[in-house]
Coordinates of C-alpha atoms in Angstrom, one line a residue:
M280 CA 9.1 27.4 -24.9
R281 CA 11.4 29.3 -22.6
Y282 CA 8.9 33.0 -23.3
G283 CA 6.3 30.4 -22.4
M284 CA 8.0 29.6 -19.3
A285 CA 9.1 33.3 -18.3
S286 CA 5.8 34.4 -18.7
A287 CA 4.2 32.0 -16.5
Q288 CA 6.7 32.7 -14.1
A289 CA 6.3 36.6 -14.2
D290 CA 2.3 35.4 -13.8
A291 CA 3.1 33.5 -10.7
E292 CA 5.0 36.1 -8.7
K293 CA 2.4 38.7 -10.0
H294 CA -0.4 36.2 -8.2
M295 CA 2.5 36.1 -5.4
R296 CA 2.3 39.9 -4.5
N297 CA -1.2 39.7 -5.2
A298 CA -2.2 37.6 -2.5
E299 CA 0.2 39.2 -0.2
K300 CA -1.5 42.7 -0.7
H301 CA -4.8 41.0 0.1
M302 CA -3.4 39.7 3.7
K303 CA -2.5 43.2 4.5
T304 CA -4.3 45.6 6.8
S305 CA -4.4 48.8 7.1
F306 CA -6.1 51.6 9.2
M307 CA -9.1 51.5 6.6
K308 CA -8.6 47.4 6.3
W309 CA -9.3 46.0 9.4
K310 CA -9.2 42.2 8.4
P311 CA -7.4 40.6 5.4
D312 CA -9.4 39.2 2.2
I313 CA -8.2 35.3 3.2
D314 CA -10.5 34.1 0.5
D315 CA -8.8 36.4 -2.5
A316 CA -5.7 35.9 -0.7
I317 CA -6.3 32.0 -1.4
E318 CA -7.6 32.4 -4.8
E319 CA -4.3 34.3 -5.9
Y320 CA -2.0 31.7 -4.5
Q321 CA -3.8 29.1 -6.0
L322 CA -3.4 30.3 -9.1
A323 CA 0.4 31.2 -8.6
A324 CA 1.1 27.6 -7.9
T325 CA -0.5 26.5 -11.1
A326 CA 1.7 29.0 -12.6
F327 CA 4.7 28.0 -11.2
R328 CA 4.1 24.0 -11.7
N329 CA 4.0 25.7 -15.6
A330 CA 7.3 27.5 -15.1
K331 CA 8.5 24.2 -13.8
L332 CA 9.7 26.0 -10.4
Y333 CA 8.1 23.3 -8.2
Q334 CA 9.3 24.4 -5.1
R335 CA 7.8 27.9 -5.2
G336 CA 4.9 26.0 -6.2
V337 CA 5.1 24.0 -3.3
E338 CA 5.4 27.4 -0.8
A339 CA 2.3 29.0 -2.9
C340 CA 0.1 25.8 -2.1
C341 CA 1.3 25.7 1.4
K342 CA 0.3 29.0 2.2
A343 CA -3.3 28.7 0.6
A344 CA -3.4 25.0 2.8
E345 CA -2.9 27.8 5.8
L346 CA -5.3 30.0 5.2
H347 CA -7.8 27.1 4.6
K348 CA -7.3 26.3 7.7
T349 CA -7.5 29.7 8.8
N350 CA -11.0 29.9 7.6
K351 CA -11.9 26.2 9.1
N352 CA -12.1 24.3 5.9
L353 CA -9.9 21.5 6.6
F354 CA -11.2 19.6 3.0
H355 CA -9.9 22.5 0.5
A356 CA -6.5 22.6 3.3
A357 CA -6.2 18.8 2.2
K358 CA -6.7 19.8 -1.3
Q359 CA -3.7 22.3 -1.5
L360 CA -1.4 19.9 0.4
E361 CA -1.9 17.1 -2.2
Q362 CA -1.0 19.4 -5.0
A363 CA 1.9 19.9 -2.9
A364 CA 2.7 16.7 -2.2
T365 CA 3.0 15.9 -6.4
L366 CA 4.7 19.2 -7.0
S367 CA 7.3 17.9 -4.2
K368 CA 7.6 14.7 -6.2
E369 CA 8.8 16.0 -9.4
T370 CA 12.0 17.6 -7.4
D371 CA 12.4 14.2 -6.0
D372 CA 11.7 15.1 -2.6
I373 CA 10.3 12.0 -1.0
D374 CA 10.4 13.4 2.7
K375 CA 8.0 16.3 1.8
A376 CA 6.0 14.6 -0.4
C377 CA 4.7 11.8 2.3
K378 CA 4.2 14.2 4.9
F379 CA 1.8 16.7 2.8
I380 CA 0.1 13.2 2.1
N381 CA 0.1 12.2 5.6
D382 CA -0.9 15.8 6.7
A383 CA -4.0 15.7 3.9
S384 CA -5.2 12.5 5.4
Q385 CA -5.5 13.7 8.1
Y386 CA -7.0 16.9 7.4
Y387 CA -9.5 14.5 5.1
L388 CA -10.1 12.8 8.3
E389 CA -11.1 15.7 10.6
S390 CA -13.3 17.2 8.3
G391 CA -15.5 14.1 8.3
T392 CA -14.4 12.3 4.9
P393 CA -12.7 9.3 5.8
E394 CA -13.2 7.8 2.4
Q395 CA -11.4 10.6 1.3
A396 CA -8.5 10.1 3.8
A397 CA -8.0 6.6 2.7
I398 CA -8.1 7.6 -1.5
V399 CA -5.3 10.2 -0.9
L400 CA -3.3 7.5 0.8
D401 CA -3.9 4.8 -2.3
K402 CA -3.0 7.4 -5.1
A403 CA 0.3 8.5 -3.0
G404 CA 1.0 4.8 -2.3
R405 CA 0.8 4.2 -6.5
M406 CA 2.4 7.4 -7.1
I407 CA 5.7 6.1 -5.5
E408 CA 5.7 2.3 -4.9
Q409 CA 7.9 1.4 -7.8
K410 CA 11.0 3.9 -6.9
Y411 CA 9.7 3.8 -2.9
P412 CA 8.1 0.6 -1.8
L413 CA 8.9 0.6 1.7
R414 CA 7.3 4.4 1.9
A415 CA 4.8 3.7 0.0
A416 CA 3.6 0.4 1.7
P417 CA 2.7 2.0 5.4
M418 CA 0.7 4.5 3.1
Y419 CA -1.7 1.6 1.5
Q420 CA -1.7 0.0 5.1
R421 CA -3.0 3.1 6.7
S422 CA -5.4 3.3 3.3
A423 CA -6.7 -0.4 4.7
E424 CA -7.5 0.4 7.9
L425 CA -9.3 3.5 7.2
Y426 CA -11.3 1.2 4.9
E427 CA -11.5 -1.1 7.6
G428 CA -13.2 1.2 10.0
E429 CA -16.1 2.2 7.6
Q430 CA -16.7 -1.4 7.1
R431 CA -15.3 -1.3 3.4
L432 CA -13.9 -4.6 3.9
R433 CA -13.1 -5.5 0.3
Q434 CA -11.3 -1.8 -0.5
A435 CA -9.2 -2.9 2.6
A436 CA -7.9 -5.8 1.6
T437 CA -7.0 -4.6 -1.9
G438 CA -4.5 -2.5 0.2
L439 CA -3.3 -5.1 2.4
I440 CA -2.4 -6.8 -0.7
Q441 CA -0.7 -4.0 -2.1
T442 CA 1.0 -3.9 1.2
A443 CA 1.9 -7.1 1.6
K444 CA 3.5 -7.0 -2.0
L445 CA 5.8 -4.3 -1.2
Y446 CA 7.2 -5.3 2.2
V447 CA 8.1 -9.0 0.3
R448 CA 9.9 -6.8 -2.5
G449 CA 11.5 -4.9 0.0
E450 CA 12.3 -8.4 2.2
K451 CA 10.6 -7.1 5.5
W452 CA 9.5 -10.3 5.9
E453 CA 7.9 -10.1 9.2
G454 CA 6.1 -7.1 7.9
A455 CA 4.5 -8.9 5.4
I456 CA 3.5 -12.1 7.4
E457 CA 1.6 -9.8 9.8
I458 CA -0.2 -7.9 6.7
L459 CA -1.0 -11.7 5.2
N460 CA -2.5 -12.6 8.3
K461 CA -5.0 -9.9 8.4
Q462 CA -5.7 -10.2 5.0
T463 CA -6.8 -14.0 6.2
S464 CA -8.8 -12.2 8.6
I465 CA -10.4 -10.1 6.1
F466 CA -11.1 -12.4 3.3
G467 CA -12.5 -15.3 6.1
E468 CA -15.2 -12.4 6.9
L469 CA -16.1 -12.1 3.1
Q470 CA -16.1 -15.9 2.6
D471 CA -13.6 -15.3 -0.1
F472 CA -11.9 -18.6 -0.2
D473 CA -9.9 -18.4 -3.4
N474 CA -8.3 -15.2 -1.9
Q475 CA -7.5 -17.0 1.3
F476 CA -6.0 -19.7 -0.1
K477 CA -3.7 -17.4 -2.0
V478 CA -2.6 -15.8 1.4
I479 CA -1.8 -19.5 2.5
V480 CA 0.3 -19.7 -0.5
H481 CA 2.2 -16.7 -0.1
L482 CA 2.9 -17.2 3.4
V483 CA 3.9 -20.5 2.5
L484 CA 6.4 -19.2 0.2
I485 CA 7.7 -16.8 2.6
H486 CA 8.6 -19.3 4.9
L487 CA 10.3 -21.3 3.1
H488 CA 12.5 -18.5 1.9
R489 CA 13.1 -17.9 5.6
D490 CA 14.0 -22.0 6.0
D491 CA 11.3 -22.4 8.3
L492 CA 9.8 -25.5 7.3
V493 CA 8.0 -25.6 10.9
A494 CA 6.0 -22.6 10.3
A495 CA 5.4 -23.6 6.3
K496 CA 3.8 -27.0 7.1
R497 CA 1.8 -25.3 10.4
I498 CA 0.6 -22.8 7.5
H499 CA -0.3 -25.5 5.0
S500 CA -2.2 -27.3 7.8
S501 CA -4.3 -24.5 9.0
G502 CA -6.0 -24.1 5.6
V503 CA -8.1 -27.6 6.5
G504 CA -10.3 -25.1 8.5
I505 CA -11.4 -23.2 4.9
S506 CA -14.0 -24.7 2.9
E507 CA -12.6 -27.3 -0.2
W508 CA -9.0 -26.4 0.6
A509 CA -8.2 -30.0 1.5
M510 CA -8.9 -30.8 -2.7
S511 CA -8.1 -27.3 -4.0
A512 CA -4.8 -26.8 -6.6
E513 CA -2.9 -24.5 -4.1
G514 CA -3.4 -27.3 -1.3
Q515 CA -2.2 -30.3 -3.4
A516 CA 0.8 -27.8 -4.9
L517 CA 1.8 -26.4 -1.6
G518 CA 1.8 -30.1 -0.4
Q519 CA 4.0 -31.1 -3.0
L520 CA 6.3 -28.0 -2.4
I521 CA 7.0 -28.6 0.7
N522 CA 7.6 -32.3 0.4
A523 CA 10.1 -31.5 -2.5
Y524 CA 12.0 -28.9 0.2
E525 CA 11.5 -31.7 3.0
R526 CA 13.7 -34.2 1.0
A527 CA 16.3 -31.5 0.1
D528 CA 15.2 -31.9 -3.9
Q529 CA 16.0 -29.1 -5.6
K530 CA 15.6 -30.2 -8.6
E531 CA 11.8 -31.2 -8.1
L532 CA 11.7 -27.8 -6.0
Q533 CA 12.2 -25.7 -9.2
E534 CA 10.0 -28.0 -11.3
I535 CA 7.1 -27.6 -9.0
S536 CA 7.8 -23.7 -8.8
K537 CA 7.6 -23.3 -12.3
S538 CA 3.8 -25.3 -12.5
Q539 CA 1.0 -22.8 -13.6
L540 CA 0.0 -22.2 -10.2
F541 CA 3.0 -20.7 -9.0
T542 CA 3.5 -18.8 -12.3
Y543 CA 0.3 -17.2 -12.1
L544 CA 0.9 -15.1 -8.5
D545 CA 1.9 -11.6 -8.2
N546 CA 5.0 -10.9 -10.0
D547 CA 6.5 -10.3 -6.6
Y548 CA 5.5 -14.1 -5.4
V549 CA 6.2 -15.5 -8.8
K550 CA 9.8 -14.5 -7.8
L551 CA 10.0 -15.3 -4.6
A552 CA 9.1 -19.0 -5.6
R553 CA 11.6 -19.1 -8.2
K554 CA 14.2 -18.5 -5.5
L555 CA 13.4 -20.7 -3.3
Q556 CA 16.3 -23.0 -2.0
A557 CA 16.2 -26.5 -0.7
P558 CA 18.5 -27.2 2.5
D559 CA 21.9 -29.0 2.0
I560 CA 20.7 -31.8 3.8
P561 CA 16.6 -33.8 4.2
A562 CA 15.0 -32.4 7.2
S563 CA 15.0 -35.2 10.0
M564 CA 11.9 -34.6 11.5
G565 CA 10.4 -36.6 8.8
G566 CA 7.0 -37.6 7.9
G567 CA 6.3 -35.2 5.1
V568 CA 3.3 -33.5 4.3
E569 CA 0.5 -35.6 3.8
S570 CA -1.7 -35.9 0.7
F571 CA -5.1 -34.7 1.3
N572 CA -7.4 -37.3 0.2
E573 CA -11.4 -38.2 0.8
N574 CA -10.0 -40.4 3.8
N575 CA -8.1 -38.2 5.7
I576 CA -9.4 -34.7 5.9
D577 CA -12.0 -35.6 8.3
E578 CA -8.9 -36.8 10.5
L579 CA -7.0 -33.5 9.4
Q580 CA -9.9 -31.4 10.4
S581 CA -10.3 -33.2 13.9
D582 CA -6.8 -32.6 14.4
M583 CA -7.2 -28.6 13.4
E584 CA -9.8 -28.8 16.2
D585 CA -7.5 -30.0 18.7
M586 CA -5.1 -27.6 17.9
R587 CA -7.4 -25.2 18.4

């Protein structure tokens, strides 16, 4: 194995020397052989990776990317920066990895391939989210923005779902609320009511976790304007959850949070539901959340229209 790695390193250094020779000019050679140099740098990067000399591999990738830029080929420059990001992750240099990915995405965008610009951000988000969730979140968010700009709303929604989960995991509540509100808008355009219902559940859980009962009740009531919300399982369960919270009934709060609707959420929201703590004393505002039924739906919808 050591011999194999030593051989790979020797090959890599040979390719680096060859690339430098291709870039030299002389009295008889006025221009560098850029294409040949690019090929040698790319071969060097692969050999350095095989030798586990990741920093040197990054160096070779960056040299190849710069020469692609010189050739005005931003698409292939972006490809080299993607590889540099992967090698940087091997050394846990997350700052460099993120910079390479963001630059690669920008190059793809400038080369007229916005979808590829979004895809590279998605890939990078998946690559680092377990260890660095709050570094991955902006990548998913930017990816969603690019998809939305291309009217790829389903893909945009997927990116926003990932972004919100990571903000919740990192307890960045304002960021999570902002992204969840964007999800509501996109799912509304898609007429995806099931996912709109989920977003309302997520928002209510966050507001209750932050001890903001007023905001939780407002979000719950906002669902009345969505088709079938009033009689949905989500609408009924959230009403029960909010009532238990308002009565400061910790036992009931825990029982409701363990019901099927909440246990089937994504894991970050399941944890949030199970960590809910009722206030020390019942809320003084009273009234609770009115249960939805066929007799009061029209009245609730009329109230929502007045609020608008």
